[in-house]
Amino acid sequence: MSVALEIKGLKKTYADGFQALKGIDLHVRQGDFFALLGPNGAGKSTTLGILTSVVSKSAGSVCIMGHDIDQDFQQAKQCLGVVPQEFNFNQFEKVFDILVTQGGYYGLSRALAKQRAEKYLRKLDLWDKRDTISRTLSGGMKRRLMIARALVHEPQLLVLDEPTAGVDIELRRSMWEFLTQVNEEGTTIILTTHYLEEAESLCRNIAIIDEGQIIENTSMKSLLRKLTREIFIFDTRNALQPPLELPGFTARIMDEHMLEVEIEVGKEQSLNKLFTLFDGAGIEVTSMRNKANRLEEMFVNLLKPSKIVGYDQAANSPVVEPGAAANDGAAS
Amino acid sequence: MNMAIQWVSFKTIVVKEVRRFMRIWVQTLVPPAITIALYFVIFGSLIGSRIGQMGGYDYMQFVVPGLIMMAVIQNSYGNVVSSFYGTKFQGNIEELLVSPTAEVTILLGYLAGGVLRGLAVGGIVTVLALFFTELSVESWPITISMVLMTAVVFSIAGFLNAMYANSFDDISIIPTFVLTPLIYLGGVFYSVDLLPDFWANVSLVNPILYMVNGFRYGILGVSDVSLGVSYFMLTLFMLGGFGFAMYLLTRGEKLRS
């Protein structure tokens, strides 16, 4: 399969001396749905900024659909569509005009640009708003307008920088469906997001960037297979009383009807074994869920704890050692 | 460079710019028309009739070319500086930077927008002037080339101002503290022959003097400076300014990090 994006030895040092990228290599195949993840300040936006010509690189090379962005910038840019993080369309223009103007920047005739504008405004449920001044749109509509604008020249590679930030869950899911459809129609998509559930459900391959370096670059499946530990939350019908005997498992009572249990795949622990122990202890489970999504667990494991804003190390530390009785962890 | 894409992109920028100043015509076309009409009434009709002749013409006839040029200069400059800075401020300059539109196309598109606004206001002011005095053109080629070159020079100046501007204050400081004094002291209202030798010589370093007098020569056939020097100065500013603007755009000065 051909390569949609090839980055080699990409470095960026800003004027104040801050080295945002320390020589990254990245390879995204055509047709892929690729996640680029990392904590704030890791280098994601700098990488995307270089792809989109908003940031100048210090060293390295970038090829988009086989076109070098230095040698062959017009062809490279013609293949690229960008949805930036911030709303950056003209706030005083009508929705339809924004798309038609964008088409013109890519060499589309006015007639074709109008046709495409209608196509994508309809697909993104914005056709009724075509004559609305863009600044009066709701946040969700503005996000969709950004996606429609990026697609008007029908790029082969679509880069989305946190496209669903601040969007309600219903709209987010409809945008996921739309992006999946765009990807299935052949457009390669690179996505950055802080919603790891979004990356896990949409993307086939993933790179994690930290301190200007790629620390993981693999398929989503391979990455998640490396996850050796999962934490589940169980809601119980009966009140939990310490001490609680769950030999081999790390458990902690959150409150009298909620229990947190850590399962380590490497130690051949399983939910079946756990439920057997629950039965033995007379615990009736009414519902269960992952404490965090699996990719989030992996992400936290890969990064230094100090990098995870709001990451509570204590909450992830075992309160009860395997084999020991669980204390009442609700107070912690 | 794919010229077909660049041509479509250039037309898109120009259409966008023209639509912008037509959409807000109350802010862009009406105020200069009213201001210049007041100049015609006060300096031309009321005071002008007591001043007598200047350069061999009635004061009203003398002052009209200068006032038309003043409108062209202010509006060419104002259009580009406010539009391009607004584009930077809102972040939609990224729409252009991300696209295959070449830097030279971006510059030419914005300059064309500035020139068209300058000419539109210049045209309105010329029509208004016909209500106050008779206007005959001595040389159409000189008149047209002078007004076009001046509009280009001040569109470039507005572009450079917008490139460097970090705030809305920065786009009003230059027009207020630099451009307006240069226009007022650039022979719009008087002939430099009236000044003492020292101040007449100081006036010669003001580039606007050459533009106003070149244009006045095209209309009336009189000028305080040589026509050749006027063309030389305009060509110099045009080429120098265009080259510098291209350099800044290519470097991405205050556009790229």
XYZ file of C-alpha atoms in Angstrom:
589
model
C 0.000 0.000 0.000
C 1.288 3.508 -0.846
C 2.376 6.022 1.713
C 0.142 8.997 2.517
C 2.566 10.705 4.871
C 6.250 10.129 5.401
C 8.155 12.154 7.975
C 11.899 11.637 8.407
C 14.126 13.179 11.057
C 11.755 16.083 11.669
C 13.153 18.647 14.086
C 11.848 21.965 15.264
C 13.583 24.443 17.527
C 11.672 27.658 18.204
C 13.308 31.087 18.321
C 13.425 30.982 22.145
C 15.537 27.805 21.951
C 12.751 25.383 22.899
C 13.201 22.116 21.031
C 9.668 20.990 20.261
C 10.604 18.089 17.968
C 13.799 16.104 18.397
C 13.906 14.188 15.124
C 10.713 12.239 14.624
C 9.983 9.620 11.981
C 6.424 8.770 11.028
C 4.888 6.670 8.314
C 1.163 6.711 7.574
C -0.200 4.408 4.885
C -2.838 5.474 2.384
C -6.351 4.715 3.570
C -5.307 4.585 7.212
C -7.165 6.157 10.117
C -4.220 7.188 12.247
C -4.095 8.639 15.755
C -1.327 10.976 16.872
C -1.567 11.256 20.628
C 0.448 12.905 23.334
C 0.119 15.130 26.371
C -0.128 18.899 26.018
C 3.150 20.358 24.757
C 4.431 17.006 23.471
C 4.862 18.207 19.887
C 1.602 17.152 18.200
C 0.526 20.620 17.122
C 4.064 21.478 16.003
C 4.090 18.346 13.822
C 0.716 19.197 12.312
C 1.770 22.845 11.964
C 4.754 21.779 9.848
C 2.528 19.600 7.647
C 0.234 22.543 7.082
C 2.987 25.172 6.560
C 1.994 27.198 9.609
C 5.216 26.196 11.370
C 8.628 26.149 9.654
C 10.711 23.045 10.308
C 14.326 23.220 11.469
C 15.416 19.928 9.865
C 14.060 16.781 8.279
C 11.708 16.011 5.436
C 7.967 15.653 4.982
C 6.300 13.969 2.011
C 2.541 14.097 1.509
C 1.260 11.555 -1.015
C 4.812 11.303 -2.346
C 5.241 15.067 -2.753
C 7.994 16.724 -0.757
C 6.636 19.851 0.960
C 9.845 21.761 0.129
C 10.319 20.709 -3.498
C 6.750 20.169 -4.574
C 4.702 22.327 -2.244
C 1.710 22.931 -4.496
C 1.060 19.245 -5.195
C 1.668 18.387 -1.537
C -0.810 21.027 -0.356
C -3.359 20.064 -2.996
C -3.522 16.614 -1.376
C -3.995 17.942 2.147
C -7.086 19.054 4.049
C -6.764 20.523 7.526
C -9.160 20.947 10.425
C -7.273 23.040 12.986
C -7.996 23.101 16.685
C -9.071 26.757 16.809
C -11.940 28.242 14.801
C -10.092 30.180 12.132
C -12.672 30.918 9.458
C -13.801 34.445 8.677
C -16.311 35.246 11.410
C -18.080 37.832 9.260
C -18.696 35.716 6.170
C -21.621 33.498 5.340
C -21.157 29.749 5.751
C -21.592 29.065 2.030
C -19.141 31.807 1.011
C -16.458 30.418 3.349
C -16.551 27.085 1.527
C -16.666 28.603 -1.954
C -13.692 30.851 -1.156
C -11.759 27.889 0.229
C -12.441 25.965 -2.982
C -11.049 28.888 -4.968
C -7.788 28.772 -3.008
C -7.389 25.200 -4.296
C -8.088 26.172 -7.898
C -11.702 24.975 -8.089
C -13.846 26.945 -10.517
C -16.582 28.949 -8.824
C -19.270 26.614 -10.216
C -17.486 23.499 -8.934
C -16.725 25.140 -5.581
C -20.431 25.961 -5.153
C -21.375 22.368 -6.035
C -18.896 20.963 -3.515
C -19.962 23.471 -0.865
C -23.553 22.282 -1.195
C -22.473 18.631 -1.101
C -20.521 18.944 2.152
C -22.889 21.372 3.861
C -25.691 18.868 3.230
C -23.580 15.952 4.470
C -22.743 17.814 7.660
C -26.304 19.066 8.223
C -25.370 22.694 7.667
C -27.229 23.359 4.434
C -30.017 25.189 6.272
C -27.359 27.495 7.717
C -25.697 28.312 4.381
C -26.680 31.987 4.483
C -25.892 32.424 8.178
C -22.977 34.607 9.252
C -20.496 32.115 10.663
C -19.914 33.782 14.030
C -23.556 33.200 14.969
C -23.291 29.411 14.622
C -23.238 27.199 17.707
C -19.948 25.566 18.761
C -20.918 22.222 17.250
C -21.913 23.829 13.960
C -18.614 25.698 13.831
C -16.759 22.385 14.261
C -18.749 20.873 11.396
C -18.125 23.933 9.263
C -14.379 23.454 9.789
C -14.663 19.846 8.583
C -16.763 20.842 5.558
C -14.234 23.539 4.674
C -11.347 21.049 4.854
C -13.166 18.635 2.532
C -14.317 21.065 -0.152
C -11.323 20.303 -2.396
C -11.640 16.578 -1.601
C -8.150 15.994 -0.207
C -6.490 12.593 -0.120
C -5.107 13.223 3.362
C -7.254 14.846 6.046
C -5.608 16.084 9.238
C -7.879 16.775 12.192
C -6.536 18.482 15.302
C -8.969 17.756 18.114
C -12.043 18.003 15.880
C -14.558 17.134 18.576
C -13.237 19.305 21.402
C -16.132 20.860 23.297
C -18.751 18.971 21.278
C -21.588 17.134 23.044
C -21.552 13.348 22.965
C -24.431 12.989 20.481
C -22.804 15.273 17.954
C -19.404 13.708 18.613
C -20.752 10.285 17.712
C -22.373 11.609 14.534
C -19.040 13.185 13.597
C -17.295 9.854 14.203
C -19.743 8.175 11.840
C -19.145 10.851 9.230
C -15.354 10.599 9.515
C -15.518 6.810 9.328
C -17.502 7.167 6.108
C -14.970 9.659 4.701
C -12.179 7.213 5.552
C -14.039 4.283 3.985
C -14.383 6.312 0.796
C -10.569 6.376 0.580
C -9.401 9.465 2.432
C -6.484 8.901 4.780
C -7.173 10.513 8.156
C -4.746 11.630 10.848
C -6.401 12.548 14.112
C -5.187 14.126 17.311
C -7.538 14.060 20.245
C -7.647 14.078 24.010
C -10.700 11.796 23.929
C -8.867 8.482 23.924
C -12.121 6.614 23.483
C -12.394 8.456 20.154
C -8.936 7.331 19.036
C -9.545 3.758 20.197
C -12.836 3.405 18.376
C -11.832 5.176 15.139
C -8.139 4.595 14.501
C -6.334 1.521 13.223
C -2.803 2.764 13.862
C -1.345 5.052 16.450
C 1.731 7.053 17.350
C 2.324 8.516 20.791
C 4.568 11.521 21.008
C 6.179 12.850 24.158
C 8.831 15.498 24.677
C 9.284 15.825 20.922
C 9.913 12.135 20.324
C 7.765 9.262 19.126
C 7.644 6.805 22.004
C 5.232 4.343 20.400
C 4.199 3.774 16.797
C 2.187 0.669 16.121
C -1.256 -0.675 15.366
C -4.012 -0.015 17.856
C -4.472 -3.750 18.377
C -0.785 -4.351 19.106
C -0.696 -1.447 21.509
C -3.743 -2.578 23.426
C -2.373 -6.117 23.591
C 0.520 -4.714 25.582
C -1.930 -3.636 28.240
C -1.282 -6.101 31.064
C -3.506 -4.480 33.646
C -7.100 -3.309 33.592
C -9.089 -1.750 36.397
C -12.796 -2.503 36.668
C -15.447 -0.862 38.801
C -18.229 -3.111 40.107
C -21.523 -1.848 41.511
C -22.988 -4.268 44.043
C -26.504 -4.808 45.288
C -25.441 -5.724 48.830
C -23.313 -3.511 51.058
C -19.597 -4.330 51.060
C -17.988 -4.894 54.415
C -14.218 -4.927 55.011
C -12.222 -7.054 55.202
C -12.952 -8.463 51.754
C -11.209 -11.681 50.677
C -10.336 -11.756 46.929
C -7.149 -13.846 46.822
C -4.823 -12.995 43.924
C -6.558 -9.703 43.038
C -5.824 -6.134 44.046
C -9.102 -4.686 45.250
C -10.313 -1.616 46.988
C -13.720 -0.703 48.333
C -14.723 2.686 46.954
C -17.953 2.943 48.935
C -20.308 0.409 50.390
C -21.804 -0.428 46.976
C -18.775 0.098 44.762
C -15.644 -1.988 44.394
C -12.537 -1.400 42.285
C -10.540 -4.450 41.164
C -7.320 -4.574 39.173
C -6.900 -7.511 36.810
C -3.441 -8.438 35.600
C -3.624 -10.396 32.377
C -0.010 -11.584 32.741
C -0.845 -13.424 35.953
C -3.622 -15.335 34.202
C -6.259 -13.551 36.153
C -9.671 -13.430 34.551
C -13.128 -12.068 35.133
C -14.421 -15.649 35.462
C -12.120 -16.261 38.424
C -13.144 -12.973 39.918
C -16.859 -13.715 39.613
C -16.296 -17.093 41.241
C -14.711 -15.269 44.175
C -17.626 -12.810 44.243
C -20.054 -15.730 44.440
C -18.042 -17.228 47.260
C -18.072 -13.934 49.144
C -21.806 -13.466 48.548
C -21.309 -10.328 46.471
C -24.039 -9.674 43.923
C -22.795 -7.485 41.051
C -25.383 -5.243 39.343
C -23.097 -3.604 36.805
C -19.448 -3.291 35.841
C -17.315 -0.959 33.727
C -13.699 -0.095 32.955
C -12.378 2.586 35.265
C -10.730 4.231 32.251
C -10.800 3.156 28.638
C -8.068 0.743 27.614
C -6.160 3.180 25.462
C -6.210 5.672 28.300
C -4.670 3.027 30.584
C -1.960 2.374 28.000
C -1.372 6.074 27.463
C -0.928 6.625 31.184
C 1.441 3.659 31.421
C 3.629 4.948 28.598
C 3.999 8.505 29.811
C 5.758 9.758 32.847
C 3.109 10.231 35.580
C 4.134 13.873 36.008
C 2.981 14.523 32.425
C -0.594 13.461 33.020
C -2.479 16.475 34.225
C -5.055 15.358 36.770
C -3.608 11.846 36.831
C -3.957 10.565 40.365
C -1.142 8.170 41.087
C -2.615 7.273 44.438
C -5.844 6.185 42.832
C -3.902 3.769 40.649
C -1.786 2.401 43.459
C -2.992 -0.828 44.938
C -4.578 -0.328 48.302
C -4.859 -4.022 48.972
C -2.015 -6.292 48.033
C -2.977 -9.528 46.289
C -4.092 -12.091 48.740
C -4.695 -9.612 51.503
C -8.025 -8.421 52.772
C -9.399 -5.188 51.347
C -9.699 -2.196 53.643
C -12.380 0.365 53.281
C -10.803 2.505 50.592
C -13.625 4.983 50.469
C -11.822 7.309 52.810
C -8.726 7.573 50.621
C 3.911 26.462 -10.347
C 0.463 25.550 -11.684
C -0.654 28.840 -13.236
C -4.291 27.741 -13.609
C -4.578 27.190 -9.842
C -2.815 30.478 -9.134
C -5.116 32.393 -11.477
C -8.267 30.953 -9.870
C -6.816 31.622 -6.429
C -5.933 35.219 -7.375
C -9.479 35.832 -8.658
C -10.870 34.313 -5.451
C -8.871 36.684 -3.257
C -9.856 39.682 -5.381
C -13.559 38.742 -5.350
C -13.375 38.198 -1.587
C -11.729 41.615 -1.111
C -14.196 43.472 -3.339
C -17.143 41.759 -1.662
C -15.695 42.761 1.703
C -15.492 46.469 0.985
C -18.822 46.470 -0.883
C -20.513 44.621 2.017
C -19.419 47.337 4.441
C -19.828 50.226 1.978
C -21.121 52.492 4.737
C -17.694 52.198 6.370
C -15.548 52.035 3.244
C -17.083 54.156 0.490
C -19.345 56.728 2.140
C -17.028 58.321 4.780
C -14.240 59.282 2.352
C -16.829 60.688 -0.060
C -18.338 62.862 2.679
C -14.939 63.995 3.992
C -13.655 64.965 0.559
C -16.956 66.672 -0.314
C -16.488 68.812 2.819
C -12.974 69.691 1.654
C -14.477 70.771 -1.670
C -17.051 72.948 0.078
C -14.695 74.529 2.643
C -11.339 74.784 0.879
C -12.647 74.940 -2.640
C -15.826 77.008 -2.592
C -15.761 78.989 0.676
C -12.073 79.732 1.306
C -10.801 78.951 -2.191
C -12.688 81.832 -3.790
C -10.706 84.255 -1.568
C -7.334 82.568 -2.229
C -7.338 83.344 -5.917
C -5.200 81.460 -8.421
C -2.544 78.837 -7.744
C -0.263 77.402 -10.429
C -2.239 79.402 -12.964
C -5.594 77.780 -12.040
C -8.503 78.592 -9.730
C -7.794 77.197 -6.272
C -10.719 74.775 -6.627
C -9.277 73.375 -9.865
C -5.819 73.206 -8.300
C -6.932 71.374 -5.189
C -9.172 68.751 -6.886
C -6.347 66.486 -8.203
C -4.695 66.567 -4.765
C -7.913 65.621 -2.991
C -8.627 62.791 -5.436
C -5.094 61.504 -4.835
C -5.555 61.838 -1.068
C -8.671 59.641 -1.268
C -6.863 57.064 -3.415
C -3.855 56.929 -1.062
C -5.860 56.640 2.142
C -8.257 54.033 0.808
C -5.730 51.807 -0.956
C -3.687 51.756 2.225
C -6.671 51.383 4.535
C -8.202 48.500 2.604
C -5.128 46.303 2.624
C -3.997 47.079 6.152
C -7.391 46.382 7.713
C -8.253 43.383 5.570
C -4.905 41.604 5.828
C -4.486 42.339 9.529
C -8.075 41.151 10.108
C -7.196 37.939 8.286
C -4.155 37.494 10.515
C -6.082 38.390 13.665
C -8.905 35.919 13.012
C -6.423 33.240 11.986
C -7.952 32.688 8.551
C -4.645 33.562 6.925
C -4.036 29.850 7.629
C -6.668 29.045 4.973
C -4.287 30.581 2.460
C -1.030 29.287 3.948
C -2.328 25.709 3.963
C -3.579 25.948 0.377
C -1.477 25.696 -2.817
C -1.804 29.469 -3.265
C 1.706 30.864 -3.802
C 2.990 33.816 -1.773
C 3.118 36.016 -4.877
C -0.560 35.230 -5.568
C -1.536 36.157 -2.010
C 0.307 39.466 -2.314
C -1.080 40.298 -5.762
C -4.609 39.421 -4.654
C -4.527 41.749 -1.649
C -2.861 44.510 -3.666
C -5.546 44.227 -6.356
C -8.197 44.570 -3.642
C -6.497 47.715 -2.314
C -6.105 49.224 -5.780
C -9.764 48.577 -6.628
C -10.964 50.214 -3.402
C -8.630 53.177 -4.006
C -9.935 53.551 -7.554
C -13.567 53.127 -6.473
C -13.254 55.921 -3.894
C -11.166 58.008 -6.314
C -13.950 57.623 -8.888
C -16.650 58.672 -6.393
C -14.593 61.709 -5.361
C -14.025 62.660 -9.015
C -17.778 62.564 -9.689
C -18.364 64.723 -6.577
C -15.727 67.190 -7.775
C -17.727 67.722 -10.982
C -20.452 69.336 -8.861
C -17.979 72.007 -7.746
C -15.765 72.666 -10.769
C -15.112 71.798 -14.375
C -12.524 69.116 -14.844
C -10.647 68.465 -18.052
C -7.829 65.982 -18.388
C -4.585 67.147 -19.966
C -3.159 63.644 -20.470
C -5.150 60.450 -19.885
C -2.087 58.123 -19.976
C -0.271 60.189 -17.333
C -3.380 60.563 -15.181
C -4.233 56.850 -15.290
C -0.666 55.611 -14.833
C -0.092 57.995 -11.902
C -3.259 57.028 -10.059
C -2.675 53.309 -10.672
C 0.963 53.369 -9.566
C 0.103 55.404 -6.466
C -2.680 52.992 -5.528
C -0.248 50.086 -5.914
C 2.447 51.771 -3.804
C 0.050 52.505 -0.948
C -1.548 49.076 -1.129
C 1.959 47.646 -0.667
C 2.556 50.054 2.233
C -0.695 48.917 3.851
C 0.333 45.289 3.379
C 3.704 45.895 5.049
C 1.991 47.646 7.963
C -0.374 44.687 8.370
C 2.503 42.185 8.226
C 4.263 43.847 11.139
C 1.162 44.795 13.149
C 0.563 42.989 16.417
C -2.595 44.831 17.421
C -5.318 47.053 16.010
C -3.419 50.023 17.488
C -0.509 49.195 15.200
C -2.676 49.542 12.101
C -3.903 53.003 13.068
C -0.609 54.506 14.286
C 1.068 54.678 10.853
C -1.935 56.210 9.019
C -2.449 58.776 11.798
C 1.106 59.781 12.614
C 2.929 59.160 9.337
C 0.576 58.992 6.388
C -1.721 61.915 7.207
C 1.118 64.435 7.838
C 2.879 63.306 4.651
C -0.329 63.761 2.635
C -1.108 67.189 4.100
C 2.472 68.335 3.547
C 2.669 66.665 0.125
C 1.313 69.507 -1.954
C -2.343 68.502 -1.852
C -3.512 71.967 -0.778
C -0.669 74.208 -1.965
C 2.183 74.558 -4.392
C 5.616 74.080 -2.786
C 6.650 77.247 -4.638
C 4.819 79.119 -1.863
C 7.169 77.747 0.778
C 10.476 79.319 1.809
C 13.427 77.611 0.084
C 14.368 75.571 3.132
C 10.881 74.059 3.591
C 10.470 73.646 -0.168
C 13.664 71.543 -0.152
C 12.466 69.567 2.891
C 9.235 68.843 1.017
C 11.254 67.169 -1.736
C 11.959 64.189 0.539
C 8.233 63.558 0.872
C 7.356 60.850 -1.689
C 3.697 61.878 -1.761
C 4.708 65.225 -3.259
C 5.805 63.425 -6.442
C 2.611 61.394 -6.686
C 0.264 64.339 -6.144
C 2.185 66.533 -8.579
C 2.465 63.789 -11.181
C -1.301 63.281 -11.052
C -1.915 67.043 -11.099
C 0.276 67.243 -14.194
C -1.877 64.598 -15.880
C -5.036 66.609 -15.210
C -3.938 70.247 -15.297
C -0.563 70.095 -17.010
C 1.216 71.813 -14.091
C 3.550 70.318 -11.525
C 6.039 71.486 -8.869
C 8.396 68.619 -9.715
C 9.654 66.918 -12.847
C 7.368 64.223 -14.245
C 10.368 61.955 -14.829
C 11.306 62.145 -11.145
C 7.685 61.359 -10.213
C 7.715 58.182 -12.329
C 11.156 57.251 -11.035
C 10.060 57.622 -7.400
C 6.857 55.662 -7.954
C 8.696 52.854 -9.759
C 11.322 52.757 -7.011
C 8.734 52.513 -4.217
C 6.690 49.991 -6.142
C 9.567 47.617 -6.884
C 11.273 48.089 -3.524
C 8.023 47.671 -1.580
C 6.904 44.658 -3.600
C 10.284 42.968 -3.189
C 10.295 43.594 0.561
C 6.706 42.371 0.960
C 7.582 39.190 -0.959
C 10.628 38.668 1.243
C 8.508 38.971 4.396
C 5.775 36.696 3.043
C 8.244 34.031 1.924
C 9.930 34.128 5.328
C 6.488 33.953 6.914
C 7.280 36.996 9.067
C 4.746 37.003 11.916
C 2.723 34.436 9.995
C 4.653 31.231 10.618
C 6.451 30.184 13.798
